[in-house]
Amino acid sequence: MLIDTLDMKANEWYGIKFDKTNDIKLGEKDAQENILNGADGEPIMKFVVIKDQAHWNWKPEAPYLWEFFQRFSR
């Protein structure tokens, strides 16, 4: 996917249109999960924004992160 311009109406945080968007909870925090799929239709990237959360690892995120990354290998 090549992105030349941002459209903040498509997504208020990232400015791009995602293939799927889910409102989720991480621990007790509200979050939004945004997914981009590869050519095969499988998720290859997830962008997650957590309401009122600073940018560092937070314990309830670890199982959520592993759920996505365990599918990949070097």
mmCIF file of C-alpha atoms in Angstrom:
data_model
loop_
_atom_site.group_PDB
_atom_site.id
_atom_site.type_symbol
_atom_site.label_atom_id
_atom_site.label_comp_id
_atom_site.label_asym_id
_atom_site.label_seq_id
_atom_site.Cartn_x
_atom_site.Cartn_y
_atom_site.Cartn_z
ATOM 1 C CA MET A 1 0.000 0.000 0.000
ATOM 2 C CA LEU A 2 1.433 3.335 -1.032
ATOM 3 C CA ILE A 3 0.109 6.326 0.860
ATOM 4 C CA ASP A 4 0.732 9.729 -0.688
ATOM 5 C CA THR A 5 -1.595 11.831 1.457
ATOM 6 C CA LEU A 6 -3.262 11.534 4.818
ATOM 7 C CA ASP A 7 -7.033 11.728 5.182
ATOM 8 C CA MET A 8 -7.875 12.388 8.816
ATOM 9 C CA LYS A 9 -11.526 11.639 8.036
ATOM 10 C CA ALA A 10 -10.537 8.042 7.206
ATOM 11 C CA ASN A 11 -9.026 7.579 10.686
ATOM 12 C CA GLU A 12 -8.688 10.318 13.292
ATOM 13 C CA TRP A 13 -5.327 9.075 14.639
ATOM 14 C CA TYR A 14 -3.512 7.755 11.570
ATOM 15 C CA GLY A 15 -5.150 9.415 8.561
ATOM 16 C CA ILE A 16 -5.332 6.247 6.479
ATOM 17 C CA LYS A 17 -8.130 3.776 5.723
ATOM 18 C CA PHE A 18 -7.654 0.406 7.378
ATOM 19 C CA ASP A 19 -9.055 -2.932 6.232
ATOM 20 C CA LYS A 20 -10.628 -3.468 9.654
ATOM 21 C CA THR A 21 -11.083 -1.405 12.824
ATOM 22 C CA ASN A 22 -12.125 -2.786 16.208
ATOM 23 C CA ASP A 23 -12.870 -1.042 19.492
ATOM 24 C CA ILE A 24 -11.247 -3.201 22.178
ATOM 25 C CA LYS A 25 -10.181 -3.145 25.834
ATOM 26 C CA LEU A 26 -6.600 -3.682 26.986
ATOM 27 C CA GLY A 27 -6.807 -4.257 30.686
ATOM 28 C CA GLU A 28 -9.208 -1.551 31.817
ATOM 29 C CA LYS A 29 -8.258 0.897 29.043
ATOM 30 C CA ASP A 30 -10.290 1.626 25.917
ATOM 31 C CA ALA A 31 -8.333 1.046 22.734
ATOM 32 C CA GLN A 32 -8.783 0.948 18.982
ATOM 33 C CA GLU A 33 -7.174 -1.778 16.871
ATOM 34 C CA ASN A 34 -6.616 -0.966 13.194
ATOM 35 C CA ILE A 35 -5.610 -3.731 10.786
ATOM 36 C CA LEU A 36 -3.944 -3.691 7.365
ATOM 37 C CA ASN A 37 -4.082 -6.939 5.399
ATOM 38 C CA GLY A 38 -1.545 -8.333 2.955
ATOM 39 C CA ALA A 39 -2.276 -9.482 -0.588
ATOM 40 C CA ASP A 40 -3.510 -12.822 0.792
ATOM 41 C CA GLY A 41 -6.076 -11.076 3.004
ATOM 42 C CA GLU A 42 -4.271 -12.001 6.231
ATOM 43 C CA PRO A 43 -3.360 -9.266 8.747
ATOM 44 C CA ILE A 44 0.233 -8.082 8.373
ATOM 45 C CA MET A 45 0.097 -4.902 10.470
ATOM 46 C CA LYS A 46 -1.874 -3.757 13.485
ATOM 47 C CA PHE A 47 -1.901 -0.189 14.696
ATOM 48 C CA VAL A 48 -3.292 0.173 18.213
ATOM 49 C CA VAL A 49 -4.078 3.396 19.979
ATOM 50 C CA ILE A 50 -4.865 3.275 23.705
ATOM 51 C CA LYS A 51 -6.894 6.115 25.181
ATOM 52 C CA ASP A 52 -5.001 8.059 27.852
ATOM 53 C CA GLN A 53 -1.908 5.841 27.634
ATOM 54 C CA ALA A 54 1.658 7.056 27.327
ATOM 55 C CA HIS A 55 3.983 5.446 24.758
ATOM 56 C CA TRP A 56 5.627 2.629 26.701
ATOM 57 C CA ASN A 57 4.937 -1.038 27.424
ATOM 58 C CA TRP A 58 2.164 -1.680 29.864
ATOM 59 C CA LYS A 59 1.676 -5.121 31.420
ATOM 60 C CA PRO A 60 -1.800 -5.944 29.964
ATOM 61 C CA GLU A 61 -0.403 -5.318 26.462
ATOM 62 C CA ALA A 62 2.056 -8.239 26.501
ATOM 63 C CA PRO A 63 -0.419 -11.107 25.853
ATOM 64 C CA TYR A 64 -2.174 -8.992 23.208
ATOM 65 C CA LEU A 65 1.136 -8.285 21.434
ATOM 66 C CA TRP A 66 2.214 -11.922 21.571
ATOM 67 C CA GLU A 67 -1.113 -13.080 20.083
ATOM 68 C CA PHE A 68 -0.248 -11.153 16.915
ATOM 69 C CA PHE A 69 3.526 -11.696 16.720
ATOM 70 C CA GLN A 70 3.587 -15.446 17.415
ATOM 71 C CA ARG A 71 2.457 -16.084 13.817
ATOM 72 C CA PHE A 72 5.708 -14.732 12.417
ATOM 73 C CA SER A 73 9.198 -16.205 12.295
ATOM 74 C CA ARG A 74 12.519 -15.116 10.881
#
